[in-house]
PDB file of C-alpha atoms in Angstrom:
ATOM      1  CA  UNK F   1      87.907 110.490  69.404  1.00 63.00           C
ATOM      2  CA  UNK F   2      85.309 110.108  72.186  1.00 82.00           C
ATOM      3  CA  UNK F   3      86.447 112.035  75.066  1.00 94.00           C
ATOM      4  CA  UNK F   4      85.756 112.186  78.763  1.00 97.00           C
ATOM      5  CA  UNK F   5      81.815 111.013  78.972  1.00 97.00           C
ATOM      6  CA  UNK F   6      79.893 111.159  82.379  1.00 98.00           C
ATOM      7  CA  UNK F   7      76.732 110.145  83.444  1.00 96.00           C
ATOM      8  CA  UNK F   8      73.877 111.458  84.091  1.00 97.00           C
ATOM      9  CA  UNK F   9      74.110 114.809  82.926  1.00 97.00           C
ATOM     10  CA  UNK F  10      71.589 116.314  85.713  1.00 97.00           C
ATOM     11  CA  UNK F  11      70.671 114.506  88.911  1.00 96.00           C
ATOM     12  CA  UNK F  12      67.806 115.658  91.466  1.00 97.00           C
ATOM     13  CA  UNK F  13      67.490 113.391  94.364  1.00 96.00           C
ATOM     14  CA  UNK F  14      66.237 114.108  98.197  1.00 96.00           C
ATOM     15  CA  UNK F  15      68.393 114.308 100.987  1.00 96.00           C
ATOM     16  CA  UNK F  16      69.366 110.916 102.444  1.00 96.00           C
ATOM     17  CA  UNK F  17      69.089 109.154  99.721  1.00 97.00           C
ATOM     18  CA  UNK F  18      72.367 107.265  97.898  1.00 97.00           C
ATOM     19  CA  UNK F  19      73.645 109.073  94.492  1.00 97.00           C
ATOM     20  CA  UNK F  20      76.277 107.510  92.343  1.00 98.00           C
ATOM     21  CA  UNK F  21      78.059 109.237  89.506  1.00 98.00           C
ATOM     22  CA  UNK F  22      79.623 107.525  86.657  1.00 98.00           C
ATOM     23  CA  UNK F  23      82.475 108.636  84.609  1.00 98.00           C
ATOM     24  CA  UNK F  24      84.277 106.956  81.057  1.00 98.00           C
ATOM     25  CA  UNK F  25      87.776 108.594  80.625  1.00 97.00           C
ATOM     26  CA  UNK F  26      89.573 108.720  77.827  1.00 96.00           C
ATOM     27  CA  UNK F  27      91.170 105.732  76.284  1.00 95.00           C
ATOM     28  CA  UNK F  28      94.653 105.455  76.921  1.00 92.00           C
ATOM     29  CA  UNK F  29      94.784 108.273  79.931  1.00 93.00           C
ATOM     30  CA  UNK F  30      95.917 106.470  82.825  1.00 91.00           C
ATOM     31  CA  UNK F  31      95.197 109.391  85.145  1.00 94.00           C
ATOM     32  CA  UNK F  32      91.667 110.129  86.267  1.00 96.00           C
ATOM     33  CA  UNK F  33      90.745 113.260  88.414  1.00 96.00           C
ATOM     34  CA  UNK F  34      87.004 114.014  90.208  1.00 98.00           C
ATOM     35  CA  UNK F  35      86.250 118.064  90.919  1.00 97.00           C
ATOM     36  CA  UNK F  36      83.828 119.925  92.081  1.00 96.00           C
ATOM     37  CA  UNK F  37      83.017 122.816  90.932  1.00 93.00           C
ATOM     38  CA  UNK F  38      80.938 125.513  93.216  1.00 86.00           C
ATOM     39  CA  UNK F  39      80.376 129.585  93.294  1.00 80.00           C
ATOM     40  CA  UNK F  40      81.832 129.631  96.548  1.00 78.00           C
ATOM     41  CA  UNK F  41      85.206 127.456  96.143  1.00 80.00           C
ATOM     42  CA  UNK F  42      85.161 127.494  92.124  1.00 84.00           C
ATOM     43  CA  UNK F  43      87.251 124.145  90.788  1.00 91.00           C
ATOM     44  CA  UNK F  44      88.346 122.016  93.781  1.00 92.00           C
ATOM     45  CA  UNK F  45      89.930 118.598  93.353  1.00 94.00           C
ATOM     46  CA  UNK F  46      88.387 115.643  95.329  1.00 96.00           C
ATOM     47  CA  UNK F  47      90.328 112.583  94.315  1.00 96.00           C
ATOM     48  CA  UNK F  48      92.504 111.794  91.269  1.00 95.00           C
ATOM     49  CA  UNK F  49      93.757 107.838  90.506  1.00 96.00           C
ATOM     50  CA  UNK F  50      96.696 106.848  88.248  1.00 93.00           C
ATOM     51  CA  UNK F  51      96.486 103.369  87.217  1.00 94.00           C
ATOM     52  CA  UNK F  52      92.941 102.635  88.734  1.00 95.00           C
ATOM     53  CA  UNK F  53      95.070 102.986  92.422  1.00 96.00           C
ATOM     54  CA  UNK F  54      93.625 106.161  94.679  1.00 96.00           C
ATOM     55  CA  UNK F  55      96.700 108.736  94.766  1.00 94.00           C
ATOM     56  CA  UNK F  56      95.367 111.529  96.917  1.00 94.00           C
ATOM     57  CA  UNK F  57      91.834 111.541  98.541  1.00 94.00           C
ATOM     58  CA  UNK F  58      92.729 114.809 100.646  1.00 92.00           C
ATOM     59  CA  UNK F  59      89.942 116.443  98.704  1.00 92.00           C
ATOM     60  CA  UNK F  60      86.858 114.223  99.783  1.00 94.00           C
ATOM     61  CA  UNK F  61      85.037 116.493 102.086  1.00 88.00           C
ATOM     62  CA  UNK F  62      83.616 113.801 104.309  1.00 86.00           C
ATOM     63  CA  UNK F  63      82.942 109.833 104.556  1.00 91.00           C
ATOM     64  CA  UNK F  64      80.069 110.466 103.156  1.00 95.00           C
ATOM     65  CA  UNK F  65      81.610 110.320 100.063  1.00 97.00           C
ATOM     66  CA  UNK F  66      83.479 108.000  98.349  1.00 97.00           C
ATOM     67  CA  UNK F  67      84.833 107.060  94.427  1.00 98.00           C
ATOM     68  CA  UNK F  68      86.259 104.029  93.236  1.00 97.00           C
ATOM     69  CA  UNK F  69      88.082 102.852  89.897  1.00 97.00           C
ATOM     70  CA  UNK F  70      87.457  99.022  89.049  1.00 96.00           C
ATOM     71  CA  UNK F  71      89.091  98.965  85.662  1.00 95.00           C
ATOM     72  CA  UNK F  72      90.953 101.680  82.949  1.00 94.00           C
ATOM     73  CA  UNK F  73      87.410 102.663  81.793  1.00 95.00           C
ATOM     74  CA  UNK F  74      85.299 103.544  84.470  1.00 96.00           C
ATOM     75  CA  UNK F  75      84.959 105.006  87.611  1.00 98.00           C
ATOM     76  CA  UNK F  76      82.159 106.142  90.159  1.00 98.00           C
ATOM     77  CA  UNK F  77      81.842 108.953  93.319  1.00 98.00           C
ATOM     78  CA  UNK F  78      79.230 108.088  96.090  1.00 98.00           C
ATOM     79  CA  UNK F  79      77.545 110.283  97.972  1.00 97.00           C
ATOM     80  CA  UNK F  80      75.865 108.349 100.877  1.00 96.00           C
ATOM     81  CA  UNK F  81      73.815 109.649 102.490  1.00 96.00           C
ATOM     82  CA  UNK F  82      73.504 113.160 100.390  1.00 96.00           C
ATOM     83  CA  UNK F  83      72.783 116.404 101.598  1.00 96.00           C
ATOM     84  CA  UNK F  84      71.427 119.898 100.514  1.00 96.00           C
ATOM     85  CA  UNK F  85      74.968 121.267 100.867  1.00 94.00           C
ATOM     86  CA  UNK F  86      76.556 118.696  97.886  1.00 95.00           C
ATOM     87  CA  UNK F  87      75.003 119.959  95.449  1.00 95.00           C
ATOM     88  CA  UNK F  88      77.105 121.278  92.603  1.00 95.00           C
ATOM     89  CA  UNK F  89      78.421 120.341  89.198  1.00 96.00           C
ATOM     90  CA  UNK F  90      80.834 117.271  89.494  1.00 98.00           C
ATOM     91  CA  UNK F  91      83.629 117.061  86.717  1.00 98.00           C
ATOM     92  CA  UNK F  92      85.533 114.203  85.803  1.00 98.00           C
ATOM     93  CA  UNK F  93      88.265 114.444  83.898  1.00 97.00           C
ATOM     94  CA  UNK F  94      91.184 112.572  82.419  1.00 96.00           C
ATOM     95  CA  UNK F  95      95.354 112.368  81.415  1.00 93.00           C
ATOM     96  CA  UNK F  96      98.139 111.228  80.563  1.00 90.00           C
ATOM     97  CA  UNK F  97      99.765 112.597  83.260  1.00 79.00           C
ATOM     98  CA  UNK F  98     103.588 113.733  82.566  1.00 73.00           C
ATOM     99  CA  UNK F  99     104.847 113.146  79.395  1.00 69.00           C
ATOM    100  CA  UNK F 100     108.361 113.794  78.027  1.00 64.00           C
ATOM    101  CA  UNK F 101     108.876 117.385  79.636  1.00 62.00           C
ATOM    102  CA  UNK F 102     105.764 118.175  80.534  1.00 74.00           C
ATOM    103  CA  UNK F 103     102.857 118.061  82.093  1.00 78.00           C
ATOM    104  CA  UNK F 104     100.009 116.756  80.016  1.00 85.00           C
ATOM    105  CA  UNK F 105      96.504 118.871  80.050  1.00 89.00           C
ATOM    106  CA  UNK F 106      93.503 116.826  82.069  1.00 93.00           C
ATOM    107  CA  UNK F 107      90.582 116.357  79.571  1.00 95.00           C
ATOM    108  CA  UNK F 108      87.116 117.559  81.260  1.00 97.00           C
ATOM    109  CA  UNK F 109      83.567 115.670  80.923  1.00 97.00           C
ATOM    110  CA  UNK F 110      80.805 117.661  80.447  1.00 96.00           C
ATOM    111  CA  UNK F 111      79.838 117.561  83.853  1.00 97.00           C
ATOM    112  CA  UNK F 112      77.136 116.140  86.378  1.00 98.00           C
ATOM    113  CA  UNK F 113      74.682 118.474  87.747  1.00 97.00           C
ATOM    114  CA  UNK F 114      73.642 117.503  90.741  1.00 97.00           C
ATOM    115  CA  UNK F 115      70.817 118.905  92.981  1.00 97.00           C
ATOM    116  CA  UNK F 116      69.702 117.998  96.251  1.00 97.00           C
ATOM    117  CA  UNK F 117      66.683 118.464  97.787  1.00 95.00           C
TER     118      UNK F 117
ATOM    119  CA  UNK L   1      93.404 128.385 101.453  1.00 68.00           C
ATOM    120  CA  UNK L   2      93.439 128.829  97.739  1.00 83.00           C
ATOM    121  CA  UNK L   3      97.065 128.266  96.271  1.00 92.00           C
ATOM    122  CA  UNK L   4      95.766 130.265  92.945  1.00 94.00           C
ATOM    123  CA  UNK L   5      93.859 133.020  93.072  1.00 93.00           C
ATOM    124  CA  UNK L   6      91.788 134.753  90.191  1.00 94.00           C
ATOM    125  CA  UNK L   7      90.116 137.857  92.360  1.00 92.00           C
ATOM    126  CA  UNK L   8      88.353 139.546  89.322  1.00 94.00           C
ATOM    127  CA  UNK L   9      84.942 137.327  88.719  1.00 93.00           C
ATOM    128  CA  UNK L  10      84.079 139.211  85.608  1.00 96.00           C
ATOM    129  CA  UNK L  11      85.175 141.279  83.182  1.00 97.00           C
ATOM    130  CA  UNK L  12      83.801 142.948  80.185  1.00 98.00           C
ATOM    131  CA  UNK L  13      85.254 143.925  76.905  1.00 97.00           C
ATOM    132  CA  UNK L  14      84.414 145.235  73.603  1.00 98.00           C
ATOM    133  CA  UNK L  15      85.013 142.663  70.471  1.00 97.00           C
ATOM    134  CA  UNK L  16      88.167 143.542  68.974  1.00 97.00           C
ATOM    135  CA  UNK L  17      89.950 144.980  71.970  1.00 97.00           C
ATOM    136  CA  UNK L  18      92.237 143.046  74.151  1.00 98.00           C
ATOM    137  CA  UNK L  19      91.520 140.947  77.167  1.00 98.00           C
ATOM    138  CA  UNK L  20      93.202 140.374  80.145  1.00 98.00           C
ATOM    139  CA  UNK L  21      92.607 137.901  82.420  1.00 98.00           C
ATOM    140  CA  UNK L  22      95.139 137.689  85.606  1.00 98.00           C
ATOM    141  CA  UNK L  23      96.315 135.132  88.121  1.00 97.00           C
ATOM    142  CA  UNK L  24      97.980 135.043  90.867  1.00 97.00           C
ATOM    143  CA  UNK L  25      99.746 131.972  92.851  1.00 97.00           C
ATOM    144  CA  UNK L  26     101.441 131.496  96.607  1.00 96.00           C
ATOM    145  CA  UNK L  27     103.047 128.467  96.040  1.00 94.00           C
ATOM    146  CA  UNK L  28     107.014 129.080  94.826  1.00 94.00           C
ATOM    147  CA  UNK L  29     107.250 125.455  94.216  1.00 93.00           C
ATOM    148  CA  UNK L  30     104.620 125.794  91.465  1.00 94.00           C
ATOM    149  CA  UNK L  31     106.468 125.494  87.427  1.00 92.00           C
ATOM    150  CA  UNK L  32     103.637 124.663  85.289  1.00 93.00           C
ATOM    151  CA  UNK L  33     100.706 126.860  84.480  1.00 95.00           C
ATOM    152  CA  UNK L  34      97.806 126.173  82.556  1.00 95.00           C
ATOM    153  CA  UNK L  35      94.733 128.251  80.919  1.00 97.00           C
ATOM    154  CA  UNK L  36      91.069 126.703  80.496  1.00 97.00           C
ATOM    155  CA  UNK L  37      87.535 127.968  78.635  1.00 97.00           C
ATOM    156  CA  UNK L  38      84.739 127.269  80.358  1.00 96.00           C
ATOM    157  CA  UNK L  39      81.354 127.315  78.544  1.00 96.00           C
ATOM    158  CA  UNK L  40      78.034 126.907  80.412  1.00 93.00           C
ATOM    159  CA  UNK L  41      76.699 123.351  80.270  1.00 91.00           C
ATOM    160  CA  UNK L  42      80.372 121.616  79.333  1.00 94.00           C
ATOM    161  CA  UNK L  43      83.602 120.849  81.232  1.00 96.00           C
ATOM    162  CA  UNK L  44      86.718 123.366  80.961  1.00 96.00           C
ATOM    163  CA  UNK L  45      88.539 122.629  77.792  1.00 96.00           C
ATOM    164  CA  UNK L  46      92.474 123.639  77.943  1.00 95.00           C
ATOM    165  CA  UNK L  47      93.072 126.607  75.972  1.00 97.00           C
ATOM    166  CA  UNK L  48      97.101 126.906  76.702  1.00 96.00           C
ATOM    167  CA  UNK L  49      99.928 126.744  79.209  1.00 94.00           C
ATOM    168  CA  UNK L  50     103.227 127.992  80.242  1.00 94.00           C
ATOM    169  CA  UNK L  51     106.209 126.486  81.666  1.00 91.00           C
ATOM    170  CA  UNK L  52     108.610 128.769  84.535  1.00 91.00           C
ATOM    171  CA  UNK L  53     111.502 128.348  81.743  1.00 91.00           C
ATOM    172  CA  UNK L  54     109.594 131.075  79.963  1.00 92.00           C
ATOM    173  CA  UNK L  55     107.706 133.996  80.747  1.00 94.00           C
ATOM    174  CA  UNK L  56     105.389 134.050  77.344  1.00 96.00           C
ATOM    175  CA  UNK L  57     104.209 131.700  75.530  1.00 96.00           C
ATOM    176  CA  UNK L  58     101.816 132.747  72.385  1.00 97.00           C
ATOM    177  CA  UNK L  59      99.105 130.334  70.510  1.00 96.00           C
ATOM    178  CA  UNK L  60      97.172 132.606  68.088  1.00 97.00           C
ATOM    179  CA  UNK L  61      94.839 135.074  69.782  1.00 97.00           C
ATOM    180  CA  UNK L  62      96.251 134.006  73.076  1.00 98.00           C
ATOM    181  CA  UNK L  63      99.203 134.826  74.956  1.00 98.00           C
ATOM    182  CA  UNK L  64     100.182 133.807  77.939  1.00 98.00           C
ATOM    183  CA  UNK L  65     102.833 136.056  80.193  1.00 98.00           C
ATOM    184  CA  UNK L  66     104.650 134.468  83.700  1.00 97.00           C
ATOM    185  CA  UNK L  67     105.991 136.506  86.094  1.00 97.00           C
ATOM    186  CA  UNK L  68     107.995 134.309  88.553  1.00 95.00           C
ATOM    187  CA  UNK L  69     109.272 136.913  90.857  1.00 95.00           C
ATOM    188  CA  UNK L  70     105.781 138.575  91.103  1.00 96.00           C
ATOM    189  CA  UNK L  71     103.820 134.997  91.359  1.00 97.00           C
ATOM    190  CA  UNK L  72     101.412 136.169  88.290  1.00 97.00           C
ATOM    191  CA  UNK L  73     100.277 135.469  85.198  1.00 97.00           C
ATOM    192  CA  UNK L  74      98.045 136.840  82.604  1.00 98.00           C
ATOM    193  CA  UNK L  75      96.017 135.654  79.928  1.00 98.00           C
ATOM    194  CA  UNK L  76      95.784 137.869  76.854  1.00 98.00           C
ATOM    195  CA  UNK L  77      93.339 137.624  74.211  1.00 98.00           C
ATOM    196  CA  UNK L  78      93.883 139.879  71.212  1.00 97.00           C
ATOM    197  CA  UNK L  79      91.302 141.051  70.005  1.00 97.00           C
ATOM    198  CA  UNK L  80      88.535 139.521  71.546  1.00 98.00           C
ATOM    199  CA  UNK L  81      85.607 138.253  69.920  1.00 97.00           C
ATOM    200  CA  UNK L  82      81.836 137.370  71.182  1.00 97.00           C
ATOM    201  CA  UNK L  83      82.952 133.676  70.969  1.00 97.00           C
ATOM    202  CA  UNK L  84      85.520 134.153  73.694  1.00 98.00           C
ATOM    203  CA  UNK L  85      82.712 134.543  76.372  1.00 98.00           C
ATOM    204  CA  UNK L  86      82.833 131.934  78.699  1.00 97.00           C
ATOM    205  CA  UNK L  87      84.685 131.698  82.343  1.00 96.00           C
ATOM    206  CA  UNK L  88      88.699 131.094  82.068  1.00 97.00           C
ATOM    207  CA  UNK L  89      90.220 129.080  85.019  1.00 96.00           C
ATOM    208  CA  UNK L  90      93.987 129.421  85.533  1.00 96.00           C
ATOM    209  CA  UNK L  91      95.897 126.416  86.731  1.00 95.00           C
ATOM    210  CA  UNK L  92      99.288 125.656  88.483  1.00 95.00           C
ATOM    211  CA  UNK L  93     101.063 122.726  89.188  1.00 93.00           C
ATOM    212  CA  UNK L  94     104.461 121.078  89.829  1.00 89.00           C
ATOM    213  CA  UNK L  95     106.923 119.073  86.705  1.00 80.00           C
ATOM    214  CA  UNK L  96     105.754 115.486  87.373  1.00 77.00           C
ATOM    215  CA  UNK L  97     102.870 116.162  89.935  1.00 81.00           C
ATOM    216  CA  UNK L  98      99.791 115.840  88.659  1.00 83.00           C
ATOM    217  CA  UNK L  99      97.924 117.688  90.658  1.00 88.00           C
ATOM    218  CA  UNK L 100      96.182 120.833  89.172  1.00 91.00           C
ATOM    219  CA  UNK L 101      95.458 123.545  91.687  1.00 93.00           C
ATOM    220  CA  UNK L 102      92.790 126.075  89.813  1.00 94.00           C
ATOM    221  CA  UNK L 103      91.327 129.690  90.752  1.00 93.00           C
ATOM    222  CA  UNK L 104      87.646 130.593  91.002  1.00 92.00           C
ATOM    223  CA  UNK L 105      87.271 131.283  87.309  1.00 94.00           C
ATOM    224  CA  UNK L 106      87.034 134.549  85.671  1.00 96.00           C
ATOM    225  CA  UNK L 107      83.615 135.240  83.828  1.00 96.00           C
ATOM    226  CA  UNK L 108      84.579 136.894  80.722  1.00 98.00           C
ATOM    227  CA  UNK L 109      82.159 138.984  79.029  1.00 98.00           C
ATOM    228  CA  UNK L 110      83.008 140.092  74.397  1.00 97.00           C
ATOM    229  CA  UNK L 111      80.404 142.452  73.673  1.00 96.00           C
ATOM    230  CA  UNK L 112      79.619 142.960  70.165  1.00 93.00           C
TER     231      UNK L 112
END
């Protein structure tokens, strides 16, 4: 089965300039998540959707950035405009959410690298 | 401020001893603890998890130990092998809430 795929892998960009990163979760999971991941902070949650709906966008550091879900399979996070200080690895990742008794493990992508100059 | 705390960012071990990777949490409310393996270039993959109904739950190699009263929880790995190098992220979270609150990571180190 395919998991969670993201897109692109690596990103280098300049400061000011509009990056978009794309993420396919895994069929079926009707719970999508968007971290960041950073030495400082380690794993920190930025927005998560159930049902393509925004649940809790506490995470988003500023306006600057943004995420949206138009359908089950896909969903993106905007940075506009970027700066020096986003860079990090972004992870999507996907789940079921709470199944039966328990909570259901999120699935991670691979990750977006993203660098900014 | 961090809910979940992993203070050690390394550790190293010799293959074929035992690992232990700890955890600590502020939130009472939390009931639902999970373990991830992080390799370099890929996303955490969930390794095993733990509900507050118990305090161990084993899956091979790895057990996991809760203790409520102290807020902690450990991650053993018995014995460790080269292949267990990576960076382990503890999780917590609340029955029906599904959002996970993770440490820093702890980079974990088998030496052969």
């Amino acid at each position: 089965d395919a998991g969670v795929i993201q897109s692109p892998r690596h990103e280098v960009t300049e400061m000011g300039q509009e990056v978009t990163l794309r993420c396919k979760p895994i069929s079926g999971h009707d719970y999508l998540f968007w971290y960041r991941q950073t030495m400082m902070r380690g794993l920190e949650l930025l927005i998560y959707f159930n049902n393509n709906v925004p649940i809790d966008d506490s995470g988003m550091p500023e306006d600057r950035f943004s995420a949206k879900m138009p359908n089950a399979s896909f969903s993106t996070l905007k940075i506009q405009p970027s700066e020096p200080r986003d860079s990090a690895v972004y992870f999507c990742a996907s789940s079921l959410g709470t199944t039966g008794s328990r909570n259901q493990p999120q699935h991670f992508g691979d990750g977006t690298r993203l660098s900014i100059l | 401020d961090q809910q979940v705390k992993q203070n050690s960012p390394s550790l190293s071990v010799q293959e074929g001893r035992i690992s232990i990777l700890n955890c600590d949490y502020t939130n009472s409310m939390f009931d639902y603890f999970l373990w991830y393996k992080k390799y370099p270039a890929e996303g955490p993959t969930f390794l095993i998890s733990i509900s507050s109904i118990k305090d161990k739950n084993e899956d091979g190699r790895f057990t996991v130990f809760l203790n409520k009263s102290a807020k902690h929880l450990s991650l053993h790995i018995v014995p460790s092998q080269p292949g267990d190098s990576a960076v382990y992220f503890c999780a917590a979270t609340r029955y029906n809430f599904n959002k996970f609150y993770f440490g820093s990571g702890t980079k974990l180190n088998v030496k052969p």
